[in-house]
CSV table of C-alpha atoms and ligand atoms in Angstrom, one decimal:
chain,number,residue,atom,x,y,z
Y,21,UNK,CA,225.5,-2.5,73.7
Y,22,UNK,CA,226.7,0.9,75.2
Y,23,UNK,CA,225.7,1.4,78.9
Y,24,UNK,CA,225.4,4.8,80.8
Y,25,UNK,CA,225.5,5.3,84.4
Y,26,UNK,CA,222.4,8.3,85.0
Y,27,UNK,CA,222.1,9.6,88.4
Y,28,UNK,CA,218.8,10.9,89.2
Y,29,UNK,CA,217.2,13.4,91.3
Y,30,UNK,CA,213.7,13.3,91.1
Y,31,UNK,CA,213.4,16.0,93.8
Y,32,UNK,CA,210.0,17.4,95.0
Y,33,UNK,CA,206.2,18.1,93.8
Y,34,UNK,CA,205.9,17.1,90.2
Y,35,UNK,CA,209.6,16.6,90.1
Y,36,UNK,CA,208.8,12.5,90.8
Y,37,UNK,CA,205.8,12.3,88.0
Y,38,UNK,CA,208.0,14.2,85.1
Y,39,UNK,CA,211.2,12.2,85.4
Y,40,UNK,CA,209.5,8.9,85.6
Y,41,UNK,CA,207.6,9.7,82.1
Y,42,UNK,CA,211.7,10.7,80.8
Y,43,UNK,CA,213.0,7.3,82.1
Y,44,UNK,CA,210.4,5.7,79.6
Y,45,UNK,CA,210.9,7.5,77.1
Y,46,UNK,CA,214.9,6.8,77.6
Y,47,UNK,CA,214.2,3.0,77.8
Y,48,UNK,CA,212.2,3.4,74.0
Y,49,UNK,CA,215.4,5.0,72.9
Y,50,UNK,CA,217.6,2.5,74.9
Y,51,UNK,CA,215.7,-0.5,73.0
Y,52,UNK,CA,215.6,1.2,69.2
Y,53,UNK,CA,219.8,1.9,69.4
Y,54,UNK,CA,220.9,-0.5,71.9
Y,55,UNK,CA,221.7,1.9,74.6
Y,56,UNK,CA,221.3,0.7,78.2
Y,57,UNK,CA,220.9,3.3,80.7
Y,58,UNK,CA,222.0,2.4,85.0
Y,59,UNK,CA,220.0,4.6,87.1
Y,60,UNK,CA,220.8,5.5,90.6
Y,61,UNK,CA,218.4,7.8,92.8
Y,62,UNK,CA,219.8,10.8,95.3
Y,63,UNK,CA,218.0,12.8,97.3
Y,64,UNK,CA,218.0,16.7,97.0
Y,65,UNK,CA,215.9,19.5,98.4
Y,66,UNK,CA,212.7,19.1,100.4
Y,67,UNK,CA,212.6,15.4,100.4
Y,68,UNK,CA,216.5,15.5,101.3
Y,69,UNK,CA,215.8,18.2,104.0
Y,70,UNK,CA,212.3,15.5,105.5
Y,71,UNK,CA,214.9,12.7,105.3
Y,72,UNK,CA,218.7,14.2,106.4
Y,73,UNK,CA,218.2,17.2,107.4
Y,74,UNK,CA,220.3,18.7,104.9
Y,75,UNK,CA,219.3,19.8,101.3
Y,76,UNK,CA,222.3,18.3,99.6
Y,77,UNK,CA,223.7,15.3,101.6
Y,78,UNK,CA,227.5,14.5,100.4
Y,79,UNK,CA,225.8,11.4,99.0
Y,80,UNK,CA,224.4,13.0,96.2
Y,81,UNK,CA,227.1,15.0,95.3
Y,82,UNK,CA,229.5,12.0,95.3
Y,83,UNK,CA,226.9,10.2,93.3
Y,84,UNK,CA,226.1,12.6,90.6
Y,85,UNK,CA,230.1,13.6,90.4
Y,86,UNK,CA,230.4,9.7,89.4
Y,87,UNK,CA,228.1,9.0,87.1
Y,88,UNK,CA,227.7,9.9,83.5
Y,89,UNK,CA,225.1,12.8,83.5
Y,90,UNK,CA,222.3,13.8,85.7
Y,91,UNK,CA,218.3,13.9,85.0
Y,92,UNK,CA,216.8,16.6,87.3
Y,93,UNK,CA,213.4,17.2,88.5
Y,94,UNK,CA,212.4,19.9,90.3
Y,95,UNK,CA,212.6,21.1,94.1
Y,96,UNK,CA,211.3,23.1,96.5
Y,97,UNK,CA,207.6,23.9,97.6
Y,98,UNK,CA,205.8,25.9,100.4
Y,99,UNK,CA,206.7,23.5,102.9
Y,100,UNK,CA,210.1,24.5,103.4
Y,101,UNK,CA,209.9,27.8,102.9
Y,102,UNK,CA,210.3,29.0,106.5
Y,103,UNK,CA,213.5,27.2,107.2
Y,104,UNK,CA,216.5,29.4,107.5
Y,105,UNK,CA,217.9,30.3,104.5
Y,106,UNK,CA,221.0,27.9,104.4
Y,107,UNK,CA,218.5,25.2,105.5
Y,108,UNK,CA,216.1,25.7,102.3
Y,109,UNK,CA,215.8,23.6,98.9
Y,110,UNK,CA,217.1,26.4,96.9
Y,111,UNK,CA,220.5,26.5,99.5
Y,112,UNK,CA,220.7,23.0,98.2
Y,113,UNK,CA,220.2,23.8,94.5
Y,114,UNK,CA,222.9,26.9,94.6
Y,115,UNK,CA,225.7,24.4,96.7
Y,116,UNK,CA,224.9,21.7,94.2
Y,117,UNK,CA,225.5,23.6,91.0
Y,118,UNK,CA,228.8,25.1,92.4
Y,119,UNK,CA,230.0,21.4,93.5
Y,120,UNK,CA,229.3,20.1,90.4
Y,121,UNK,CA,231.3,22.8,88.4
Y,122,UNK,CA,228.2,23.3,86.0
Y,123,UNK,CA,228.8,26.8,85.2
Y,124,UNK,CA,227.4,26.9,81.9
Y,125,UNK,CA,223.6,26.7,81.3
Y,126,UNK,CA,222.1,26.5,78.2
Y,127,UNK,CA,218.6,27.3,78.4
Y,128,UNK,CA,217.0,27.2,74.9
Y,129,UNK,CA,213.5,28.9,73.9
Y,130,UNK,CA,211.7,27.3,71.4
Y,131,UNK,CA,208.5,27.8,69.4
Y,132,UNK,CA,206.6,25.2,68.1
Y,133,UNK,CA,204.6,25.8,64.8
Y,134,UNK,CA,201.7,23.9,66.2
Y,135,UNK,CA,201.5,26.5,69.5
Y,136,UNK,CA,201.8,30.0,67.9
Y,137,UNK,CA,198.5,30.7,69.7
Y,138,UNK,CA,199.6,29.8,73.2
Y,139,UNK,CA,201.7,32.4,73.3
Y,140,UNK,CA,200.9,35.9,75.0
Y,141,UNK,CA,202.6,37.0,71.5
Y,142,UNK,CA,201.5,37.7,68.2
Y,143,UNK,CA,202.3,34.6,66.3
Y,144,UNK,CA,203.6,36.8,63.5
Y,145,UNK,CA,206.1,38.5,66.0
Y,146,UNK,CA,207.0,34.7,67.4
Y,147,UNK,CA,206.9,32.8,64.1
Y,148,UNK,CA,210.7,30.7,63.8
Y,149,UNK,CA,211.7,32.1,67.5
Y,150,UNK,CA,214.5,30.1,67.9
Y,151,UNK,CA,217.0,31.0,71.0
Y,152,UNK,CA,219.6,29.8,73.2
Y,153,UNK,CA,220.4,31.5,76.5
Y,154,UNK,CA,223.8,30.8,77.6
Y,155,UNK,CA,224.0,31.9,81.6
Y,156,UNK,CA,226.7,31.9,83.8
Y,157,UNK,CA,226.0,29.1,86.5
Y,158,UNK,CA,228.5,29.6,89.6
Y,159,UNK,CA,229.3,33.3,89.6
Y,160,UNK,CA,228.3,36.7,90.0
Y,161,UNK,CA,226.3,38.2,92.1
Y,162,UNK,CA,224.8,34.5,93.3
Y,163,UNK,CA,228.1,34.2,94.8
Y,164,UNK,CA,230.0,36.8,95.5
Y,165,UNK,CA,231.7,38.1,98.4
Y,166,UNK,CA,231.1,40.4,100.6
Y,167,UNK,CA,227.5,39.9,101.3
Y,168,UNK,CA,225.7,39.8,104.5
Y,169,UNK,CA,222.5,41.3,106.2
Y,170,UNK,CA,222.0,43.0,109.2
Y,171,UNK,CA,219.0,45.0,110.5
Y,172,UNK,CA,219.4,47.9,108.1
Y,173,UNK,CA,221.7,46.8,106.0
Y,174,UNK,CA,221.7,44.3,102.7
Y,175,UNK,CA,224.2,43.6,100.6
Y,176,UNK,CA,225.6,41.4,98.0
Y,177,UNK,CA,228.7,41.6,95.4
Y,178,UNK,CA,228.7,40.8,91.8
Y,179,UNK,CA,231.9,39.5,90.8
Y,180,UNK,CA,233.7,38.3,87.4
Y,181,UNK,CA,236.6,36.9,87.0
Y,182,UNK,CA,238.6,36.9,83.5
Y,183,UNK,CA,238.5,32.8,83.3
Y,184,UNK,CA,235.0,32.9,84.7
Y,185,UNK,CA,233.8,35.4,81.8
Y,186,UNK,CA,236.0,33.4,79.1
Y,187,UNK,CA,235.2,29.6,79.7
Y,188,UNK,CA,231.1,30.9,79.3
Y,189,UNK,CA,232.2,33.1,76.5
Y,190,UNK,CA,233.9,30.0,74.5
Y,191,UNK,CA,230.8,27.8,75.0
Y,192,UNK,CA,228.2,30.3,73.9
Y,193,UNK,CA,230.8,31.0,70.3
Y,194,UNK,CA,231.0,27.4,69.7
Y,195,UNK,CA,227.1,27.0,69.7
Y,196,UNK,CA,227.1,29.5,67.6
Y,197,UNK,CA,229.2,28.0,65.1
Y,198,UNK,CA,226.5,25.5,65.2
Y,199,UNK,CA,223.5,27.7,64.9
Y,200,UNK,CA,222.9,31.3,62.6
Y,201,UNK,CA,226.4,32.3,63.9
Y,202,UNK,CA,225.1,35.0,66.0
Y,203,UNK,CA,225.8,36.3,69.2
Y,204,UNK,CA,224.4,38.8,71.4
Y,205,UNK,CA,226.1,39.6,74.9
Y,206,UNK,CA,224.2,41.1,77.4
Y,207,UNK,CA,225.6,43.5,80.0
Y,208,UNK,CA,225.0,46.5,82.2
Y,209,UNK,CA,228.4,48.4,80.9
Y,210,UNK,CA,227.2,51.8,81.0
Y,211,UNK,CA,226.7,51.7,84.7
Y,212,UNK,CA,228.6,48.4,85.9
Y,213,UNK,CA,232.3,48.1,86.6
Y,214,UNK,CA,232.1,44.7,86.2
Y,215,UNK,CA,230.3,44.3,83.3
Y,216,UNK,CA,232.8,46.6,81.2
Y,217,UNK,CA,235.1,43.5,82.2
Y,218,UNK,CA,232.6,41.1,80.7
Y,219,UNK,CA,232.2,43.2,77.3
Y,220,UNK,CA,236.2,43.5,77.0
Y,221,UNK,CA,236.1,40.1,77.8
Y,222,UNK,CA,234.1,38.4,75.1
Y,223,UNK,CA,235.1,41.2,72.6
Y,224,UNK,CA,238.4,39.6,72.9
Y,225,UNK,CA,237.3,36.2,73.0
Y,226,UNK,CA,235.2,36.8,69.6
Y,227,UNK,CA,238.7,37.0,67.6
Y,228,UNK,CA,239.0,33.5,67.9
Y,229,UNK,CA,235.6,32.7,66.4
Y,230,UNK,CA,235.7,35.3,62.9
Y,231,UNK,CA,232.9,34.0,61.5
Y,232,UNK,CA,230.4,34.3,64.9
Y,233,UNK,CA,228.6,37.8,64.3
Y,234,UNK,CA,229.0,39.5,67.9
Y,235,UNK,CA,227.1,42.7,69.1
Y,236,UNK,CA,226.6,43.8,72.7
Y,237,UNK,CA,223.5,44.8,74.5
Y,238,UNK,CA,222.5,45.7,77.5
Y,239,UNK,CA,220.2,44.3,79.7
Y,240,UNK,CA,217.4,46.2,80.3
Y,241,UNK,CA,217.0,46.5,76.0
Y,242,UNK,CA,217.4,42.9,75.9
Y,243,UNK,CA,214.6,42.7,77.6
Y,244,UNK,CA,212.4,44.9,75.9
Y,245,UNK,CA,213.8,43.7,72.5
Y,246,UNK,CA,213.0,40.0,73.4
Y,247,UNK,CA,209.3,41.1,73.4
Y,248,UNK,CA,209.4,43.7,70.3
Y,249,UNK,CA,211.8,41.4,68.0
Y,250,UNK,CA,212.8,37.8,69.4
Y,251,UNK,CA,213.8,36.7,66.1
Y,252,UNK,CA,216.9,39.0,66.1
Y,253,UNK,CA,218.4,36.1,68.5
Y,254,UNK,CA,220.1,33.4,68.2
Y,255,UNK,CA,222.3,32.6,70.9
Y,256,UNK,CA,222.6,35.2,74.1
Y,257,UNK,CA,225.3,35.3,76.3
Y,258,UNK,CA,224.9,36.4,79.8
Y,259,UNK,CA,225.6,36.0,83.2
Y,260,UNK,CA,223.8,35.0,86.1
Y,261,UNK,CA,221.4,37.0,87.5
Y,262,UNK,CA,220.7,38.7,84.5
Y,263,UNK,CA,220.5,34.9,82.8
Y,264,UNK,CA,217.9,34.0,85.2
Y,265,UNK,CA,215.4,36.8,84.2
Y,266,UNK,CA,216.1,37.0,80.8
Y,267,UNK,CA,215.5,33.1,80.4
Y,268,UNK,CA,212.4,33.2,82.0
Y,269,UNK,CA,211.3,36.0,80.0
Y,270,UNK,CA,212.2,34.0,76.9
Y,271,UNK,CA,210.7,30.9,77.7
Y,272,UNK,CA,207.2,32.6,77.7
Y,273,UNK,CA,207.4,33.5,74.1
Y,274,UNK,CA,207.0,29.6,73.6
Y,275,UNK,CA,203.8,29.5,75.4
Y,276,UNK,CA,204.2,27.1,78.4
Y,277,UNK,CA,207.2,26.6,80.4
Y,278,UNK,CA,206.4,23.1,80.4
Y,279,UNK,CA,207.8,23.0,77.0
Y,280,UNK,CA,211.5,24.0,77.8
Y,281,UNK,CA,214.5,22.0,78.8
Y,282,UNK,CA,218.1,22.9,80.2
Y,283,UNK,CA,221.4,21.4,80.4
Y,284,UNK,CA,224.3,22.9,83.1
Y,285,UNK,CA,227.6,21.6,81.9
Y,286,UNK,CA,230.8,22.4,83.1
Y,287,UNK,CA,234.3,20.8,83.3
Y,288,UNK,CA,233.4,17.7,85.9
Y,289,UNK,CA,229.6,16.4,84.8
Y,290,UNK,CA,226.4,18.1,83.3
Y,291,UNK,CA,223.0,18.1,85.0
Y,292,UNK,CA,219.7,18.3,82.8
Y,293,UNK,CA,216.6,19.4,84.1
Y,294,UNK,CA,213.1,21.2,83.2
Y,295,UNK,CA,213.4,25.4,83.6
Y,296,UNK,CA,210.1,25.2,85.6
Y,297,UNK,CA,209.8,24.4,88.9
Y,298,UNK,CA,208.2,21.9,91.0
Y,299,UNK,CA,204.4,23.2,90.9
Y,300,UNK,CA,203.5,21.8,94.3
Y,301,UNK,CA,200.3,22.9,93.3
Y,302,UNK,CA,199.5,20.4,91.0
Y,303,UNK,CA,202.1,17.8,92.2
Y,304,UNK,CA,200.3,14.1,92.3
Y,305,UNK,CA,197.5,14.9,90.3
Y,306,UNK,CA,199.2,13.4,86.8
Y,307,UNK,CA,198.3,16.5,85.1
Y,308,UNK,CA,202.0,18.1,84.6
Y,309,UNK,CA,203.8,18.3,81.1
Y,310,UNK,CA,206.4,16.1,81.2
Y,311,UNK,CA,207.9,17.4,77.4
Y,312,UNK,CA,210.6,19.8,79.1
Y,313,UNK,CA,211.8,16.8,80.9
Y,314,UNK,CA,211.9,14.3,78.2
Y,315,UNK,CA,213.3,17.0,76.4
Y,316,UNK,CA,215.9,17.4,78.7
Y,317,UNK,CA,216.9,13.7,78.6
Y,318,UNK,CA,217.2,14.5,75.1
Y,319,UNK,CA,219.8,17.3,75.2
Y,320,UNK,CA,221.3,14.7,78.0
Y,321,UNK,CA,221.9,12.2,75.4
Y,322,UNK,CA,223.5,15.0,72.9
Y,323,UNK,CA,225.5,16.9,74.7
Y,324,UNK,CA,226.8,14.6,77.4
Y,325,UNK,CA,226.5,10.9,75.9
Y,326,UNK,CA,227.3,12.2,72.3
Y,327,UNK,CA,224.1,10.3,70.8
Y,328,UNK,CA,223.1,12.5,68.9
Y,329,UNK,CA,220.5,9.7,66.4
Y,330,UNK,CA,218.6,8.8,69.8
Y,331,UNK,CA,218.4,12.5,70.7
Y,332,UNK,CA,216.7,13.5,67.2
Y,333,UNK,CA,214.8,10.6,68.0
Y,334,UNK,CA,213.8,11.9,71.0
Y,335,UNK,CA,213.3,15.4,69.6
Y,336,UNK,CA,210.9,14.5,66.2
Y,337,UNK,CA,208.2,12.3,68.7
Y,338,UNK,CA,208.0,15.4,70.7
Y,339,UNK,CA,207.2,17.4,67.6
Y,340,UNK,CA,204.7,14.6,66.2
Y,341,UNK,CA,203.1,14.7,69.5
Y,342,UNK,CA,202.4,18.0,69.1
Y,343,UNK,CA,201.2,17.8,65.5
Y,344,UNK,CA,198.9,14.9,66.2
Y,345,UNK,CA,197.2,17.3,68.9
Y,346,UNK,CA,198.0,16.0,71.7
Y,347,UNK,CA,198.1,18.4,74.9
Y,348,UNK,CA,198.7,18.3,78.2
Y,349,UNK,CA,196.1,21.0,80.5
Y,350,UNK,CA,198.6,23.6,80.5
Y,351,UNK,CA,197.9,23.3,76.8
Y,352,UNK,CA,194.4,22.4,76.3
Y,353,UNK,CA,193.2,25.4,75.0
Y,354,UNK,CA,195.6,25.2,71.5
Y,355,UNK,CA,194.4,22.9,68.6
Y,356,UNK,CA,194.2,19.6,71.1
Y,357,UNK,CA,192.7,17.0,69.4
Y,358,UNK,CA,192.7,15.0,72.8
Y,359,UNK,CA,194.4,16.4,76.8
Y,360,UNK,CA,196.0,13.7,78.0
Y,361,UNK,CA,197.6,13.0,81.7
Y,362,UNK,CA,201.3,13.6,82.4
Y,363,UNK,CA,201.5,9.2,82.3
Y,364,UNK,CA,200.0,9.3,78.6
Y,365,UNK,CA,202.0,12.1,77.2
Y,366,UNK,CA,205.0,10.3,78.3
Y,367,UNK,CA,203.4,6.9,76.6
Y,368,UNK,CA,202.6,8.6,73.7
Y,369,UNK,CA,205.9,10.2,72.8
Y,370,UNK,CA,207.7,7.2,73.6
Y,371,UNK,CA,205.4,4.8,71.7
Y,372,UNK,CA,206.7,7.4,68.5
Y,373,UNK,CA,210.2,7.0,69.4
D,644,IPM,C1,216.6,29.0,88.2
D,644,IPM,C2,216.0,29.3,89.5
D,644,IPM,C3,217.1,29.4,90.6
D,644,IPM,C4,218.0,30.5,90.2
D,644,IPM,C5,216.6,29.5,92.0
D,644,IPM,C6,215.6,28.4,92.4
D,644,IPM,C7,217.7,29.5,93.0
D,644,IPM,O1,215.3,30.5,89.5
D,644,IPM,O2,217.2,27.9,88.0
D,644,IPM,O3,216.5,29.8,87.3
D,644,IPM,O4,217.8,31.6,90.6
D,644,IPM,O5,219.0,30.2,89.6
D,645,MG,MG1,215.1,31.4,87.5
């Protein structure tokens, strides 16, 4: 039997609900291909803020750094909100990707046959949308120096580094090399210094990969094109900021962000988690999707635990799920056949596992 040492941080609002409904659907797997998985909880954000004081307590990031991947939740809510900015979940967040080396984040956007309608989109124009946003994790403008604030001043730095720009570069061409083989950067180089770095960059980079189709775009197309013509992408590269808009704006054409998973991998360990956040506004009520978790815990057992059968596994009771009809709320309103809680959905898939 292999064995696999899963730190967890089930963070705030539904963050709890959503990983527990993962962690069954990890023990069906566990059981059909003799994997056993050791957990071990940390505490990060609010709850870690209500019990420490501090967002991130060195605890966790010793943890996580030790074991073999992380399942993530969610944190944050309005509770904190007013605590001084180095003092909030999202401090905690930011610290913990950059001690955990994670800079790569792979944020794919999926559609499901079974939820063309859900979309704001035409189904014809999001038919087959099938994307994977590669963001830059620990750089750019999230971390660069100088920045500061005074009483009429703000200001902030976005910075690439050569290395930075080439280790994200080499992860998005190798999953291309695994998908259409195509690659679209996204930059601001007709007005940004450092973004002519990042085009030179990957242009250089894509010599090493021949057979990945590159082109360049910039930002403010891609996101116009991601509404006109998603189908034209397959896997975008980008980096941070930019990264986080652009994969929120993607994950829409699938409907509900409850649907979409992430993994942030990097050189040390890999953390998986949900792209939405912790919805204190439905948190304890059992009616959150647990699917971009469980979804997660699949690209968890790909990318990090290299079990690839358990992950399809994982992957096809999603999708039967889905075809049998049925839906969490968020989802009520396309071809359920029955809405089930956030508890059920998670029994269900893992009953198909
Ligand atoms: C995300 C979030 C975070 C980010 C916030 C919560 C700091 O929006 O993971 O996309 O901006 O990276
Ligand atoms: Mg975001």
């Amino acid at each position: 039997m292999k064995n696999y040492n899963i730190s967890l941080i089930k963070g705030d609002g539904i963050g709890v609900e959503i990983v527990d409904e993962a962690i069954k659907v990890l023990s069906a797997v566990g059981k059909k291909f003799d994997i056993n998985f050791e957990y071990k909880e940390y505490l990060m954000g609010g709850c870690a803020i209500d019990a420490t004081g501090n967002p991130l307590p060195q605890e966790t990031i010793d943890g996580v750094l030790n074991s073999d991947a992380c399942l993530f939740g969610a944190i944050g809510g309005p509770k904190w909100d007013n605590q001084p900015r180095e003092l909030r979940p999202e401090s905690g967040l930011l610290r913990f990707r950059k001690e955990m080396g994670v800079f790569a984040n792979l944020r794919p956007a999926v559609v499901y046959d079974e939820l063309v309608d859900a979309s704001s989109l035409k189904p014809e124009v999001i038919k087959g949308v099938d994307i994977m946003v590669v963001r830059e994790l620990i750089g750019g403008i999230y971390f660069g120096e100088p920045k500061g604030k005074t009483e009429t001043k703000g200001w902030n730095t976005m910075v690439y580094e050569v290395y930075e720009i080439e280790r994200i570069a080499h992860v998005a061409f190798k999953l291309a090399m695994k998908r259409d083989k195509k690659l679209c950067s996204i930059d601001k180089a007709n007005v940004l210094d450092v973004s002519q770095l990042w085009r030179d960059t990957v242009t250089k980079i894509a010599t090493q990969y021949p057979e990945v189709e590159l082109s360049h775009m910039y930002v403010d197309n891609c996101a116009m094109q991601l509404i006109a013509n998603p189908r034209q992408f397959d896997v975008i590269l980008t980096g941070n900021i930019f990264g986080d808009i652009l994969s929120d704006e993607a994950s829409m054409l699938s409907g509900s962000i409850g649907l979409l998973p992430s993994a942030s991998t990097g050189e040390k360990t890999a953390v998986y988690e949900p792209i939405h956040g912790s919805a204190p506004d439905i948190a304890g009520q059992g009616i959150a999707n647990p699917i971009a978790t469980i979804s997660s815990a699949s690209m968890m057992l790909r990318y990090s635990l290299g079990e690839e059968e358990a992950a399809d596994a994982i992957d096809n009771a999603i999708k039967t799920a889905m075809k049998d009809g049925y839906r969490t709320g968020d989802l009520a309103a396309f071809d359920a056949k029955e809405v089930v809680n956030t508890q059920r959905m998670g029994e269900i898939i893992a009953s198909l596992i």
